[in-house]
Short mmCIF file of C-alpha atoms in Angstrom, two decimals:
data_model
loop_
_atom_site.label_atom_id
_atom_site.label_comp_id
_atom_site.label_asym_id
_atom_site.label_seq_id
_atom_site.Cartn_x
_atom_site.Cartn_y
_atom_site.Cartn_z
CA UNK V 563 14.28 58.55 108.94
CA UNK V 564 14.43 54.78 109.34
CA UNK V 565 11.13 54.55 107.38
CA UNK V 566 12.87 56.39 104.41
CA UNK V 567 15.79 54.06 104.35
CA UNK V 568 13.57 50.99 103.99
CA UNK V 569 11.51 52.71 101.20
CA UNK V 570 14.79 53.35 99.29
CA UNK V 571 16.26 49.99 99.60
CA UNK V 572 12.92 48.48 98.43
CA UNK V 573 12.81 50.85 95.40
CA UNK V 574 16.24 50.09 94.54
CA UNK V 575 15.72 46.23 94.50
CA UNK V 576 12.81 46.79 92.15
CA UNK V 577 14.82 48.82 89.73
CA UNK V 578 17.52 46.04 89.68
CA UNK V 579 14.97 43.35 89.01
CA UNK V 580 13.62 45.41 86.17
CA UNK V 581 16.99 45.75 84.60
CA UNK V 582 17.64 42.01 84.88
CA UNK V 583 14.35 41.39 83.17
CA UNK V 584 15.22 43.51 80.19
CA UNK V 585 18.64 41.86 80.07
CA UNK V 586 17.06 38.34 79.70
CA UNK V 587 14.92 39.22 76.67
CA UNK V 588 17.97 38.38 74.41
CA UNK V 589 17.75 34.72 75.46
CA UNK V 590 14.07 34.20 74.14
CA UNK V 591 14.01 31.82 70.96
CA UNK V 592 13.40 33.85 67.80
CA UNK V 593 10.30 33.57 65.54
CA UNK V 594 10.28 30.84 62.85
CA UNK V 595 12.26 31.93 59.73
CA UNK V 596 10.47 32.85 56.54
CA UNK V 597 10.32 30.16 53.66
CA UNK V 598 12.37 30.98 50.66
CA UNK V 599 10.50 31.94 47.67
CA UNK V 600 11.27 28.93 45.47
CA UNK V 601 10.69 26.56 48.20
CA UNK V 602 7.28 28.08 48.86
CA UNK V 603 6.53 27.67 45.29
CA UNK V 604 7.52 23.94 45.33
CA UNK V 605 4.99 23.36 48.33
CA UNK V 606 2.30 25.17 46.48
CA UNK V 607 2.86 23.07 43.31
CA UNK V 608 2.86 19.78 45.31
CA UNK V 609 -0.42 20.72 46.97
CA UNK V 610 -1.93 21.65 43.77
CA UNK V 611 -0.90 18.39 42.05
CA UNK V 612 -2.39 16.28 44.97
CA UNK V 613 -5.55 18.24 44.74
CA UNK V 614 -5.71 17.26 41.03
CA UNK V 615 -4.85 13.81 41.74
CA UNK V 616 -8.00 13.68 44.07
CA UNK V 617 -10.32 15.41 41.72
CA UNK V 618 -8.95 14.09 38.31
CA UNK V 619 -7.11 10.77 38.89
CA UNK V 620 -6.38 10.03 35.25
CA UNK V 621 -5.44 12.04 32.12
CA UNK V 622 -7.36 12.37 29.09
CA UNK V 623 -5.59 9.64 27.19
CA UNK V 624 -6.00 7.28 29.97
CA UNK V 625 -9.64 7.99 30.25
CA UNK V 626 -10.22 7.41 26.56
CA UNK V 627 -8.46 4.12 26.60
CA UNK V 628 -10.58 2.87 29.53
CA UNK V 629 -13.66 3.95 27.84
CA UNK V 630 -12.82 1.91 24.72
CA UNK V 631 -11.96 -1.20 26.65
CA UNK V 632 -15.10 -0.84 28.57
CA UNK V 633 -17.02 -0.65 25.24
CA UNK V 634 -15.26 -3.58 23.72
CA UNK V 635 -16.09 -5.70 26.90
CA UNK V 636 -19.83 -4.83 26.65
CA UNK V 637 -19.82 -5.67 22.89
CA UNK V 638 -18.04 -8.93 23.41
CA UNK V 639 -20.60 -9.78 26.12
CA UNK V 640 -23.48 -8.92 23.91
CA UNK V 641 -22.25 -10.72 20.68
CA UNK V 642 -23.40 -14.21 19.95
CA UNK V 643 -20.94 -17.04 20.39
CA UNK V 644 -19.08 -17.82 17.14
CA UNK V 645 -19.61 -21.18 15.82
CA UNK V 646 -17.66 -21.69 12.56
CA UNK V 647 -17.97 -24.93 10.57
CA UNK V 648 -15.02 -27.44 11.56
CA UNK V 649 -13.78 -29.08 8.48
CA UNK V 650 -11.35 -31.92 8.00
CA UNK V 651 -9.74 -32.08 4.56
CA UNK V 652 -6.56 -33.10 2.52
CA UNK V 653 -3.92 -30.93 0.78
CA UNK V 654 -1.82 -32.27 -1.94
CA UNK V 655 1.58 -30.59 -2.08
CA UNK V 656 3.88 -30.82 -4.90
CA UNK V 657 7.68 -30.30 -4.18
CA UNK V 658 8.09 -28.89 -7.74
CA UNK V 659 5.47 -26.25 -7.15
CA UNK V 660 6.61 -24.49 -4.07
CA UNK V 661 5.03 -21.16 -5.55
CA UNK V 662 1.65 -22.39 -4.70
CA UNK V 663 0.49 -21.31 -1.30
CA UNK V 664 -2.39 -23.35 0.10
CA UNK V 665 -4.87 -21.60 2.53
CA UNK V 666 -5.18 -22.98 6.06
CA UNK V 667 -8.26 -21.57 8.03
CA UNK V 668 -7.30 -21.20 11.70
CA UNK V 669 -9.20 -19.27 14.28
CA UNK V 670 -9.03 -18.00 17.73
CA UNK V 671 -10.33 -20.47 20.25
CA UNK V 672 -9.88 -23.27 17.93
CA UNK V 673 -6.94 -25.62 17.26
CA UNK V 674 -5.77 -26.77 13.75
CA UNK V 675 -3.90 -30.07 13.39
CA UNK V 676 -1.62 -30.47 10.33
CA UNK V 677 -0.32 -33.98 9.48
CA UNK V 678 2.34 -34.49 6.92
CA UNK V 679 2.72 -37.72 4.84
CA UNK V 680 4.31 -38.82 1.71
CA UNK V 681 2.51 -40.12 -1.43
CA UNK V 682 2.49 -43.70 0.36
CA UNK V 683 0.84 -42.33 3.33
CA UNK V 684 3.87 -42.68 5.61
CA UNK V 685 4.69 -39.93 8.08
CA UNK V 686 7.15 -37.18 6.95
CA UNK V 687 8.93 -35.58 9.73
CA UNK V 688 8.87 -31.76 10.26
CA UNK V 689 12.35 -30.09 10.44
CA UNK V 690 11.18 -26.47 11.05
CA UNK V 691 7.82 -24.58 11.46
CA UNK V 692 7.29 -20.89 12.04
CA UNK V 693 4.47 -18.19 11.80
CA UNK V 694 5.01 -14.66 10.38
CA UNK V 695 2.86 -13.18 13.31
CA UNK V 696 4.50 -15.33 15.88
CA UNK V 697 3.23 -13.23 18.89
CA UNK V 698 -0.41 -14.22 17.79
CA UNK V 699 0.23 -17.99 17.72
CA UNK V 700 1.46 -20.98 19.52
CA UNK V 701 2.82 -23.95 17.68
CA UNK V 702 3.29 -27.43 19.22
CA UNK V 703 4.51 -30.76 17.82
CA UNK V 704 3.13 -33.75 19.58
CA UNK V 705 5.02 -35.95 17.33
CA UNK V 706 7.75 -35.38 14.68
CA UNK V 707 5.25 -35.16 11.74
CA UNK V 708 2.29 -33.39 13.33
CA UNK V 709 1.80 -29.66 13.87
CA UNK V 710 -0.70 -28.06 16.26
CA UNK V 711 -1.67 -24.47 15.58
CA UNK V 712 -3.21 -22.36 18.39
CA UNK V 713 -4.09 -18.71 17.56
CA UNK V 714 -3.81 -16.77 20.85
CA UNK V 715 -6.00 -13.97 19.66
CA UNK V 716 -7.85 -12.66 16.64
CA UNK V 717 -5.84 -11.82 13.49
CA UNK V 718 -6.47 -11.21 9.84
CA UNK V 719 -3.93 -12.95 7.73
CA UNK V 720 -0.28 -14.21 7.98
CA UNK V 721 1.77 -17.02 6.56
CA UNK V 722 3.11 -20.35 7.89
CA UNK V 723 6.33 -21.84 6.86
CA UNK V 724 7.17 -25.63 7.14
CA UNK V 725 10.32 -27.20 6.27
CA UNK V 726 10.17 -31.12 6.07
CA UNK V 727 13.18 -33.48 6.84
CA UNK V 728 15.42 -33.79 3.75
CA UNK V 729 13.95 -30.76 1.93
CA UNK V 730 15.78 -27.46 1.33
CA UNK V 731 12.79 -25.33 0.15
CA UNK V 732 9.94 -24.91 2.70
CA UNK V 733 6.16 -25.12 2.00
CA UNK V 734 4.36 -21.82 2.68
CA UNK V 735 0.81 -21.69 3.68
CA UNK V 736 -1.64 -18.66 3.91
CA UNK V 737 -3.13 -18.66 7.43
CA UNK V 738 -6.44 -16.99 7.41
CA UNK V 739 -9.17 -16.39 10.04
CA UNK V 740 -12.54 -16.91 8.84
CA UNK V 741 -15.77 -16.48 10.91
CA UNK V 742 -17.52 -19.12 8.81
CA UNK V 743 -15.24 -22.13 8.82
CA UNK V 744 -12.08 -23.49 10.62
CA UNK V 745 -9.75 -26.36 9.71
CA UNK V 746 -10.00 -28.92 12.28
CA UNK V 747 -7.58 -31.56 10.73
CA UNK V 748 -5.48 -31.22 7.61
CA UNK V 749 -3.67 -34.04 6.11
CA UNK V 750 -0.87 -32.76 3.80
CA UNK V 751 0.27 -35.22 1.15
CA UNK V 752 3.41 -34.71 -0.54
CA UNK V 753 3.87 -35.92 -4.03
CA UNK V 754 7.23 -37.66 -3.31
CA UNK V 755 8.83 -40.49 -1.38
CA UNK V 756 9.43 -39.57 2.35
CA UNK V 757 12.48 -40.52 4.40
CA UNK V 758 10.15 -42.92 6.39
CA UNK V 759 9.45 -44.85 3.30
CA UNK V 760 11.72 -47.76 2.25
CA UNK V 761 11.20 -48.23 -1.53
CA UNK V 762 11.56 -51.95 -1.35
CA UNK V 763 8.44 -52.12 0.71
CA UNK V 764 6.40 -51.70 -2.48
CA UNK V 765 6.83 -54.24 -5.21
CA UNK V 766 4.64 -53.46 -8.21
CA UNK V 767 4.64 -55.96 -10.97
CA UNK V 768 4.53 -54.71 -14.54
CA UNK V 769 1.12 -53.96 -15.80
CA UNK V 770 -0.24 -56.99 -17.46
CA UNK V 771 -3.10 -56.92 -19.73
CA UNK V 772 -5.41 -59.64 -18.70
CA UNK V 773 -8.10 -60.12 -21.46
CA UNK V 774 -11.34 -61.07 -20.22
CA UNK V 775 -13.49 -63.70 -22.00
CA UNK V 776 -13.89 -63.35 -25.68
CA UNK V 777 -17.54 -62.51 -25.33
CA UNK V 778 -16.57 -59.51 -22.87
CA UNK V 779 -14.22 -58.12 -25.55
CA UNK V 780 -16.74 -58.47 -28.38
CA UNK V 781 -19.41 -56.86 -26.16
CA UNK V 782 -20.23 -53.55 -27.92
CA UNK V 783 -20.96 -51.71 -24.60
CA UNK V 784 -17.35 -52.57 -23.22
CA UNK V 785 -15.91 -51.47 -26.49
CA UNK V 786 -17.58 -48.19 -26.26
CA UNK V 787 -16.29 -47.80 -22.73
CA UNK V 788 -12.86 -48.61 -23.69
CA UNK V 789 -13.05 -45.68 -26.26
CA UNK V 790 -14.58 -43.51 -23.68
CA UNK V 791 -18.19 -43.52 -24.99
CA UNK V 792 -21.01 -43.90 -22.55
CA UNK V 793 -23.01 -47.04 -23.84
CA UNK V 794 -26.77 -46.55 -24.20
CA UNK V 795 -28.94 -49.02 -22.25
CA UNK V 796 -27.99 -50.90 -19.16
CA UNK V 797 -24.61 -49.03 -18.41
CA UNK V 798 -24.82 -46.28 -15.78
CA UNK V 799 -22.20 -43.57 -15.77
CA UNK V 800 -20.33 -43.14 -12.44
CA UNK V 801 -19.44 -39.91 -10.75
CA UNK V 802 -15.81 -40.13 -9.71
CA UNK V 803 -14.48 -37.47 -7.28
CA UNK V 804 -11.67 -36.68 -4.86
CA UNK V 805 -11.94 -34.32 -2.03
CA UNK V 806 -15.11 -33.11 -3.47
CA UNK V 807 -13.86 -32.39 -6.88
CA UNK V 808 -14.43 -34.28 -10.04
CA UNK V 809 -11.74 -36.45 -11.54
CA UNK V 810 -12.04 -35.08 -15.02
CA UNK V 811 -9.25 -37.41 -16.44
CA UNK V 812 -11.23 -40.62 -15.37
CA UNK V 813 -14.56 -41.98 -16.22
CA UNK V 814 -16.50 -45.03 -15.07
CA UNK V 815 -19.69 -46.98 -15.54
CA UNK V 816 -21.77 -49.53 -13.64
CA UNK V 817 -22.55 -52.35 -15.97
CA UNK V 818 -23.90 -55.98 -15.29
CA UNK V 819 -23.24 -55.62 -11.53
CA UNK V 820 -19.65 -54.52 -11.87
CA UNK V 821 -17.58 -51.17 -12.13
CA UNK V 822 -15.75 -50.50 -15.12
CA UNK V 823 -12.93 -47.51 -14.55
CA UNK V 824 -11.37 -45.99 -17.50
CA UNK V 825 -7.95 -44.33 -16.69
CA UNK V 826 -4.48 -43.87 -18.15
CA UNK V 827 -3.12 -44.81 -14.69
CA UNK V 828 -3.31 -48.16 -12.74
CA UNK V 829 -5.98 -49.07 -10.11
CA UNK V 830 -4.02 -50.26 -7.07
CA UNK V 831 -6.91 -50.99 -4.81
CA UNK V 832 -9.24 -53.04 -4.98
CA UNK V 833 -8.07 -55.96 -7.18
CA UNK V 834 -9.16 -55.41 -10.73
CA UNK V 835 -8.84 -56.95 -14.19
CA UNK V 836 -7.93 -55.10 -17.44
CA UNK V 837 -10.65 -55.53 -19.97
CA UNK V 838 -9.67 -55.46 -23.53
CA UNK V 839 -6.71 -53.62 -25.19
CA UNK V 840 -5.82 -49.88 -24.37
CA UNK V 841 -7.44 -47.26 -26.35
CA UNK V 842 -5.86 -45.32 -29.04
CA UNK V 843 -4.91 -42.59 -26.47
CA UNK V 844 -3.48 -45.19 -24.16
CA UNK V 845 -6.36 -45.52 -21.44
CA UNK V 846 -7.15 -48.93 -19.90
CA UNK V 847 -10.48 -50.18 -18.77
CA UNK V 848 -10.44 -51.86 -15.61
CA UNK V 849 -13.29 -54.06 -14.30
CA UNK V 850 -13.90 -53.91 -10.42
CA UNK V 851 -16.43 -55.09 -7.91
CA UNK V 852 -18.69 -52.49 -6.60
CA UNK V 853 -16.82 -50.41 -4.01
CA UNK V 854 -16.87 -46.83 -2.83
CA UNK V 855 -13.28 -45.88 -2.85
CA UNK V 856 -10.30 -46.55 -5.11
CA UNK V 857 -6.51 -46.01 -4.93
CA UNK V 858 -5.06 -44.85 -8.27
CA UNK V 859 -1.24 -44.71 -9.23
CA UNK V 860 -0.53 -42.37 -12.07
CA UNK V 861 2.85 -41.14 -13.19
CA UNK V 862 4.38 -42.21 -9.96
CA UNK V 863 1.98 -40.45 -7.78
CA UNK V 864 -0.57 -42.24 -5.52
CA UNK V 865 -4.14 -40.95 -5.35
CA UNK V 866 -6.05 -42.17 -2.39
CA UNK V 867 -9.84 -41.56 -1.50
CA UNK V 868 -11.05 -41.61 -4.97
CA UNK V 869 -14.87 -41.74 -4.51
CA UNK V 870 -17.34 -43.58 -6.80
CA UNK V 871 -21.01 -43.01 -6.84
#
């Protein structure tokens, strides 16, 4: 009997424990929630985008641009170094002919210097200077009358506008890039009196006809030269040029060890003598020593660097 009682108590205890175990099942943490459908799509799209970034890091347009840039770099490395002829020249500018646009050859990797002077050679200050394609150029003024042009990169053609002090209308130049030549220095001479020129600095005495000896006037060769006729015999015609171009309105000869210049202006330099009377058309014949260059004044305009050969 006692044995049965103990067995009953043990069985009852096991049943109570079993009930308690089933009752604690409600306290166990639930399984993770299912992701919402749209959130799942976002994660999948992000994973796919990151995968594409790893496999194809750039798009079609970016790939094409990089290909073109690489080809240009290879082409530039293989090209021969460009070596255009660097020239120095003069430009004659007339304030009354602003419609004429001189050409200036300026090229990348080279600088072009423009100096502005008046008809007497005195500096003429720059008031304003600008380039049409401003992003392609850099302009500097080391002094008031000098303009330095630096092309930053290759270009085809644009214009340069320069307004000088005391002028209302600007001078306009065509800026052109040439593979064959580039302007190193340009002296721009304006056919007018600049603000830096004092007119009382120049005292020109009236032209006085100094008749040479009577034997010279009676010389047939000199008479022919006064009339613009090339003498036969000892007289040698001279080639008169300025900036590489012939001076068609002037003529000259080498005769008896001297130069004879026929012009309707006046020879300022070197010192000369007027031989004989003016021709019917008003030209004078000037006798000068042998010299390579002349300075001529004509109609108020000073012409420098007149070359004789």
